[in-house]
Coordinates of C-alpha atoms in Angstrom, one line a residue:
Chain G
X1 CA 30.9 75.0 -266.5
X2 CA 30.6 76.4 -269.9
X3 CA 27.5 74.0 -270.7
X4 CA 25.9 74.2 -267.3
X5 CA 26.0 78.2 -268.3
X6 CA 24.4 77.2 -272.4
X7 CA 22.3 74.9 -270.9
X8 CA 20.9 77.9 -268.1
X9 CA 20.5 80.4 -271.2
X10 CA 18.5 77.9 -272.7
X11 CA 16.1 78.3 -269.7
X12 CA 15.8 82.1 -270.4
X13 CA 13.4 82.6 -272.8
X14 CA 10.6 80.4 -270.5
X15 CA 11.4 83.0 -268.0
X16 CA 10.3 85.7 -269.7
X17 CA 7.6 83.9 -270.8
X18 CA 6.5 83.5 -267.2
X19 CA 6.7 87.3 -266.5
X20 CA 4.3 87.6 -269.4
X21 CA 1.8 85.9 -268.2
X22 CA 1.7 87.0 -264.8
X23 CA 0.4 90.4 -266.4
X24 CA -3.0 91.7 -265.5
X25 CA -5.0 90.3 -268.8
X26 CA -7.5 93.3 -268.6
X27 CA -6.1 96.9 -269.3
X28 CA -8.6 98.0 -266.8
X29 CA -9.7 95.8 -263.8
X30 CA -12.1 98.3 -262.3
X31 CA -13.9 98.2 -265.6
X32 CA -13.9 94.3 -265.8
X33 CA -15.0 93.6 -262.0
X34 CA -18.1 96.0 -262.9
X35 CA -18.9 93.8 -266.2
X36 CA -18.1 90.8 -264.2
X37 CA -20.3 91.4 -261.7
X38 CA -23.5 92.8 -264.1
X39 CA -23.0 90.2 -266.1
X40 CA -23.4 87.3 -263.2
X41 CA -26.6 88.6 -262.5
X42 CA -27.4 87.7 -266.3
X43 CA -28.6 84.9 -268.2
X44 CA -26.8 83.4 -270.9
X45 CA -29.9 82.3 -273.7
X46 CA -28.1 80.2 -275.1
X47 CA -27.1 77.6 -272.3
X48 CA -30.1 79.1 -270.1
X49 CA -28.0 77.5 -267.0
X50 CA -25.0 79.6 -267.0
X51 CA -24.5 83.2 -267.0
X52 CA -23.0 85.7 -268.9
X53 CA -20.5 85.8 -267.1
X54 CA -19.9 82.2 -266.7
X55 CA -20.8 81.1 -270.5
X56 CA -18.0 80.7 -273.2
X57 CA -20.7 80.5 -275.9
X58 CA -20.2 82.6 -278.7
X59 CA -23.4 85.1 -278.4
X60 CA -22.2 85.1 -274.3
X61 CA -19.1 86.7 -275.5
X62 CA -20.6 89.4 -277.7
X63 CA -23.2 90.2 -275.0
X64 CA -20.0 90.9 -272.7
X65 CA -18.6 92.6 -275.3
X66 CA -21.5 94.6 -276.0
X67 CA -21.6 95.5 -272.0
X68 CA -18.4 96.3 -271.9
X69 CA -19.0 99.0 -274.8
X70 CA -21.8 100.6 -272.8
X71 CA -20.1 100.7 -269.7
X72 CA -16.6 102.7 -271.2
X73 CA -19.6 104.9 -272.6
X74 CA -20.9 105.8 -268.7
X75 CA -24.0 103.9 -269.1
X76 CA -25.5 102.8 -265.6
X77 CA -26.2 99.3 -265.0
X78 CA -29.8 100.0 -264.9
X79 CA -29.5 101.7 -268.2
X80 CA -27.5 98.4 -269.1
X81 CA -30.4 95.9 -267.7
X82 CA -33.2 97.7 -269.5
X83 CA -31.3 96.8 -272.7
X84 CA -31.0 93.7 -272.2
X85 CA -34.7 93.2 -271.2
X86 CA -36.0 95.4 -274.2
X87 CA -34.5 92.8 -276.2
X88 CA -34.2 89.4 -274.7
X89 CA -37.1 90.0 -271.9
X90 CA -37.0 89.3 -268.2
X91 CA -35.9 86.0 -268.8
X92 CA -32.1 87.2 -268.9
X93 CA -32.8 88.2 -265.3
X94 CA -31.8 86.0 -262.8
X95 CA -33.9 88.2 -260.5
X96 CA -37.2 88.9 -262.2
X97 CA -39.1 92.3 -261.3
X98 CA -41.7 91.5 -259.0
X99 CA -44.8 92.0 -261.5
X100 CA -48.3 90.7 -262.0
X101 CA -46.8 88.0 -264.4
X102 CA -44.0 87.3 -261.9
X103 CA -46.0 87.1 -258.4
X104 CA -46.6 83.4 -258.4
X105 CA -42.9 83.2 -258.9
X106 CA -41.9 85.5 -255.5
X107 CA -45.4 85.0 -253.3
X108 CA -44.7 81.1 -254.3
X109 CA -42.9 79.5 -251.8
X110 CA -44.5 82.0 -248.7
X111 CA -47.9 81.0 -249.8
X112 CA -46.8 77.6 -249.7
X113 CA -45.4 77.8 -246.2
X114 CA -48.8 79.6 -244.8
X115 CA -50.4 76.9 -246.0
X116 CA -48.3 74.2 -244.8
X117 CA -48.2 75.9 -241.2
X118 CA -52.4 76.6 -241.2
X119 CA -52.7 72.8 -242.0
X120 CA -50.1 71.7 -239.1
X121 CA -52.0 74.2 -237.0
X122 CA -55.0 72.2 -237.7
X123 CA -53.6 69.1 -237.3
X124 CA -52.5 69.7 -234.0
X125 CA -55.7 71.0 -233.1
X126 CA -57.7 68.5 -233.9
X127 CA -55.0 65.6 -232.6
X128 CA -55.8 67.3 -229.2
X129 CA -59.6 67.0 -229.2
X130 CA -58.9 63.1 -230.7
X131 CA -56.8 61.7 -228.0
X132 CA -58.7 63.2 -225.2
X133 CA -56.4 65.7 -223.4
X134 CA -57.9 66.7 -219.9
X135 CA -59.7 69.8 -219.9
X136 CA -61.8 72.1 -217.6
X137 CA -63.4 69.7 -214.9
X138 CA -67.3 70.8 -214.6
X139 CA -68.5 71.8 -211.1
X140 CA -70.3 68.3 -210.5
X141 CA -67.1 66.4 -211.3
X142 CA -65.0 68.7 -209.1
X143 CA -67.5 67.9 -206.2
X144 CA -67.6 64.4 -206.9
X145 CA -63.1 64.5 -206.6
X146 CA -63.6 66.6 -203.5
X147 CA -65.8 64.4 -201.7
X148 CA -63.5 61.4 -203.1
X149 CA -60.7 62.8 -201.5
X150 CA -62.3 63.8 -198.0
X151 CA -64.2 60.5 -197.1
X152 CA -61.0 58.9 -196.7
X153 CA -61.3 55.3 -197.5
X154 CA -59.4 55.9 -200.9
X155 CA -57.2 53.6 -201.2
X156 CA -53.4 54.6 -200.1
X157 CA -51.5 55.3 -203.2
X158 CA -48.2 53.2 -202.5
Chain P
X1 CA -63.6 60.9 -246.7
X2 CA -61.2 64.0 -246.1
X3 CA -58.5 62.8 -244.9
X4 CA -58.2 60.9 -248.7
X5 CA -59.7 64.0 -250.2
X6 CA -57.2 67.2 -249.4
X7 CA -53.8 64.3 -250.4
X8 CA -55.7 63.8 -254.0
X9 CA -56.4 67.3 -254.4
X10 CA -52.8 67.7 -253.4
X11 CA -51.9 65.7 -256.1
X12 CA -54.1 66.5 -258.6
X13 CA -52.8 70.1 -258.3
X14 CA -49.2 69.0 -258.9
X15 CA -50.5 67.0 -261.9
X16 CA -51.8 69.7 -263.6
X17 CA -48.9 72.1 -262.6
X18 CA -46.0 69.0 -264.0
X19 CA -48.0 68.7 -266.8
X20 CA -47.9 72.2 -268.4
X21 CA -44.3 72.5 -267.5
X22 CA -43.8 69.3 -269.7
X23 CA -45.4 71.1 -272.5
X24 CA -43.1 73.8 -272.1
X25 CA -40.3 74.3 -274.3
X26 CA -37.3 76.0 -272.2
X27 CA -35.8 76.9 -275.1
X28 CA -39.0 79.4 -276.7
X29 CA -38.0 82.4 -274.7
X30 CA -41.3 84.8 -275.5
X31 CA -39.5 88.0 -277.2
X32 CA -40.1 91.3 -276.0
X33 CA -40.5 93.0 -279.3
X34 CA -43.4 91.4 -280.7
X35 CA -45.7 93.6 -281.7
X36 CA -42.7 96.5 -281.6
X37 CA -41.4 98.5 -284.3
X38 CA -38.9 96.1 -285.8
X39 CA -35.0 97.5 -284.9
X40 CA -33.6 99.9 -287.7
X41 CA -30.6 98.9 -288.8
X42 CA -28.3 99.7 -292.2
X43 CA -26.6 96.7 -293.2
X44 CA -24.8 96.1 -296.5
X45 CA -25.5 93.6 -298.3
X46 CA -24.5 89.9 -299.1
X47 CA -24.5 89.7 -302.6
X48 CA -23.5 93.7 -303.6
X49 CA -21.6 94.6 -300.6
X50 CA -21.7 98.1 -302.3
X51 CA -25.2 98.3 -301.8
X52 CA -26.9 98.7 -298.7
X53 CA -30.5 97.4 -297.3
X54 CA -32.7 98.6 -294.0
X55 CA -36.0 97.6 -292.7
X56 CA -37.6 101.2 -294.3
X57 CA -37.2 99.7 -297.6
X58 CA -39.7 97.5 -297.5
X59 CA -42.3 99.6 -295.5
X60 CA -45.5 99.1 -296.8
X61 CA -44.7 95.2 -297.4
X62 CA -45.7 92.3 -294.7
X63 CA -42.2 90.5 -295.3
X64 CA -40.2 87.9 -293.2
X65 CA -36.9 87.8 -291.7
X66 CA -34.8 85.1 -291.5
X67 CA -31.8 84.8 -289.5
X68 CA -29.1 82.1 -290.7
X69 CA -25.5 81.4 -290.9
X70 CA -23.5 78.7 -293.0
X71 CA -22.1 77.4 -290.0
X72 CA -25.7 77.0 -288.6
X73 CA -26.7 73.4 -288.9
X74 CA -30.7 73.6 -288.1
X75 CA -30.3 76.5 -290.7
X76 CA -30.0 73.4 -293.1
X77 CA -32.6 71.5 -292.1
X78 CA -35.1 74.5 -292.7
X79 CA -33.8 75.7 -295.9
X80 CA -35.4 73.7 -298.2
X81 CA -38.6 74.4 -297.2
X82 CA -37.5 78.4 -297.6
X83 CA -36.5 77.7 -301.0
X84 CA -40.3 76.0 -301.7
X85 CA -41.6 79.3 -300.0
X86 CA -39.7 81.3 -302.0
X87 CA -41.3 80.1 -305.4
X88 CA -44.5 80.9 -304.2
X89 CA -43.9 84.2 -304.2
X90 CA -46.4 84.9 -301.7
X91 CA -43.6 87.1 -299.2
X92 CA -40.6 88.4 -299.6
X93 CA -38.0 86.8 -297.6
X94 CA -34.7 88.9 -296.3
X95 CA -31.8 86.8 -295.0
X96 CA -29.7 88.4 -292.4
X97 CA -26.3 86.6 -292.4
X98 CA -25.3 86.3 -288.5
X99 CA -21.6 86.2 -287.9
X100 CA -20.5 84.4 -290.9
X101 CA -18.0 84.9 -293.9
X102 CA -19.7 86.4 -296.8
X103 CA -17.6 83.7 -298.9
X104 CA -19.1 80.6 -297.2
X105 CA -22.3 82.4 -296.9
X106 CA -22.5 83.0 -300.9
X107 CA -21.6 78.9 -301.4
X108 CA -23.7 77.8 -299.1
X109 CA -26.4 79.9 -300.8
X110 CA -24.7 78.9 -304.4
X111 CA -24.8 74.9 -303.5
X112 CA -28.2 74.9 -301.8
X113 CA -30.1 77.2 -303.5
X114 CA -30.7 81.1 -302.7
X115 CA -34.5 81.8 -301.5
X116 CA -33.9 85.4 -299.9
X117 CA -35.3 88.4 -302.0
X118 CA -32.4 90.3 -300.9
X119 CA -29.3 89.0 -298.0
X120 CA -27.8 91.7 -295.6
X121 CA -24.4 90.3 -293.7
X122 CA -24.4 90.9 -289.5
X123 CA -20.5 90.2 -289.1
X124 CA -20.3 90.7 -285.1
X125 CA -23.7 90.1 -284.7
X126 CA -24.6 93.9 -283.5
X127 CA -27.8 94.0 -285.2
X128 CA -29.3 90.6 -284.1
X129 CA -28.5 91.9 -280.3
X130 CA -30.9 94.3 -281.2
X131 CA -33.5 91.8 -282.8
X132 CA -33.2 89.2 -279.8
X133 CA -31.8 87.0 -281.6
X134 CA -30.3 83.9 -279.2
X135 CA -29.8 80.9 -281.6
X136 CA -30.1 80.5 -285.5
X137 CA -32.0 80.0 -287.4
X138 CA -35.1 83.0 -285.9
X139 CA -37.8 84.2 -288.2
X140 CA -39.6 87.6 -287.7
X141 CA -43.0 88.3 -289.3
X142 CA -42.6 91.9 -290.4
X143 CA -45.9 93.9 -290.9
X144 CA -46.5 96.7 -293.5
X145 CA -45.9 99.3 -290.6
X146 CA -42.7 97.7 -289.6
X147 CA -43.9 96.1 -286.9
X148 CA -42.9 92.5 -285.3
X149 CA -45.9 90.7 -285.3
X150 CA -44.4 87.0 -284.6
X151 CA -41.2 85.1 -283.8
X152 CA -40.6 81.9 -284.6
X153 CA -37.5 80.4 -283.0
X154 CA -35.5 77.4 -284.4
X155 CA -35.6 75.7 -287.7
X156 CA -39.5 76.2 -289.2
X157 CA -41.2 72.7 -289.7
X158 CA -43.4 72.6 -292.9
X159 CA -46.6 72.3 -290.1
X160 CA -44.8 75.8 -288.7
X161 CA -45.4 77.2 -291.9
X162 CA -48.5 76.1 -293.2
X163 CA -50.0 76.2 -289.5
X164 CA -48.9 79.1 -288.1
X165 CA -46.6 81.9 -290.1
X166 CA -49.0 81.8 -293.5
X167 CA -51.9 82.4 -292.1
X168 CA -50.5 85.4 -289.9
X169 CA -48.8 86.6 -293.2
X170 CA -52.4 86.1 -295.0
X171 CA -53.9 88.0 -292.5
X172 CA -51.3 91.2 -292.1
X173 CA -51.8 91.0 -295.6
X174 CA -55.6 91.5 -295.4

């Protein structure tokens, strides 16, 4: 008994070490979802791939950091973005500003798909004309059908 | 005739638009502050920690700035070539020690040779947020108003120098 008890006091101290780490690791969550979230929308220069937020890399962490600072200042994340810009240009944006350097980039792919639907249009179009498709009948031909069909010795379709 | 004309047109267009991207290095993100006054900052420095350096100094003077750490293995490769530059005498070079310890900063300098006219130390990296700075080594062209008038990012090739910063230094130095 007396060992089963030494042997359970032994156990103790990982315990406590279990309650430690169950603690919030930021002394202000609030704080941390808004850097969390600002810095997603950021590009870490270093991996170009990953963001901030993402990105263990050593100048990802002082960025953070460096967010983190302004925000506990009252800083607004526009306020925030422009400082990031000013320095490292809209290349840490994950969404550029549309802008006349940038409208490639966001008219891009819709350009793209009014062209792509114009040529099927066309396609179509002329596939029609190609194969034939029965149009308007002109009032010679409609005579022609009508007398045809009244003079009787068409032959019975079975 | 068309119907081989518009797919080669097609194609030639995504030719041309692969081929540029090729040429394109991902990693030369264009900086904002060219041709902006060049971020004030007071930093002590490397060799006299008691005394202190900012860009105001050297108003007047087309000079270069150079951002390197010991732990910063391109910053090797480049540093000869800094050294060579430095015996010219043709621009002053300031060193801005990014997130290093002055002590292996000083050796490093000691062992390899020391080419900066005067080193400032950046220990969290507070001023080179403000520069831009993304990877070491970077190298500002300063101009005698202050202004950045060119970035060059990664280590600087002799063809860099010779090819590109010089002559801009030549010419901001009239």
């Amino acid at each position: 008994m007396r060992r089963i008890l030494s042997l359970l006091a032994l156990l103790l101290p990982l315990a406590a070490g279990a309650a430690d780490t169950a603690q919030p690791a930021v002394d202000d969550p609030v704080l941390e979802k808004r850097v969390m979230a600002l810095t997603a929308e950021l590009r870490c220069l270093v991996c170009q791939n990953q963001s901030l937020a993402d990105s263990h890399a050593d100048l990802a962490v002082d960025l953070k950091n460096q967010v983190r600072a302004m925000m506990k200042e009252g800083r607004t994340d526009a306020e925030i973005k422009a400082f990031m810009t000013d320095r490292y240009g809209d290349f840490v944006l994950y969404r550029p500003p549309v802008k006349a350097t940038t409208w490639l980039l966001w008219a891009g792919p819709f350009v793209l798909f009014a062209v792509a639907l114009a040529a099927l249009y066309g396609y179509i179009r002329r596939r029609r004309t190609a194969t034939g498709e029965p149009g308007e009948l002109t009032p010679e031909q409609h005579a022609r059908a009508r007398a045809l069909l009244e003079s009787g010795d068409a032959a019975e379709p079975r | 005739m068309n119907r081989y004309l518009i797919p080669l047109a097609i194609f030639a267009v995504l030719v041309v638009f692969l081929t540029i991207g090729l040429g394109l290095k991902p990693r030369d993100v264009p900086s904002p502050l060219i041709d902006k006054p060049a971020p004030a900052f007071t930093l002590k420095q490397l060799h006299e920690p008691t005394k202190q350096m900012s860009p105001a100094d050297l108003k007047g003077k087309v000079w270069l700035l150079n951002v390197w750490g010991s732990w910063c293995v391109s910053c090797r490769q480049e540093h000869p070539l800094l050294v060579e530059l430095a015996k010219t005498n043709i621009v002053p070079l300031v060193g801005l020690n990014w997130k290093d310890d002055p002590a292996a900063a000083l050796k490093w300098l000691g062992d390899l040779g020391d080419p900066y006219t005067v080193s400032v130390v950046d220990p969290d990296g507070r001023v080179a947020i403000d520069y831009g700075v993304y990877g070491a080594p970077e190298t500002y062209v300063i101009d005698r108003d202050g202004v950045i008038r060119y970035k060059h990012i990664g280590p600087i090739s002799p063809d860099d120098l010779t090819g590109k910063i010089l002559p801009i230094v030549k010419k901001l130095q009239g």
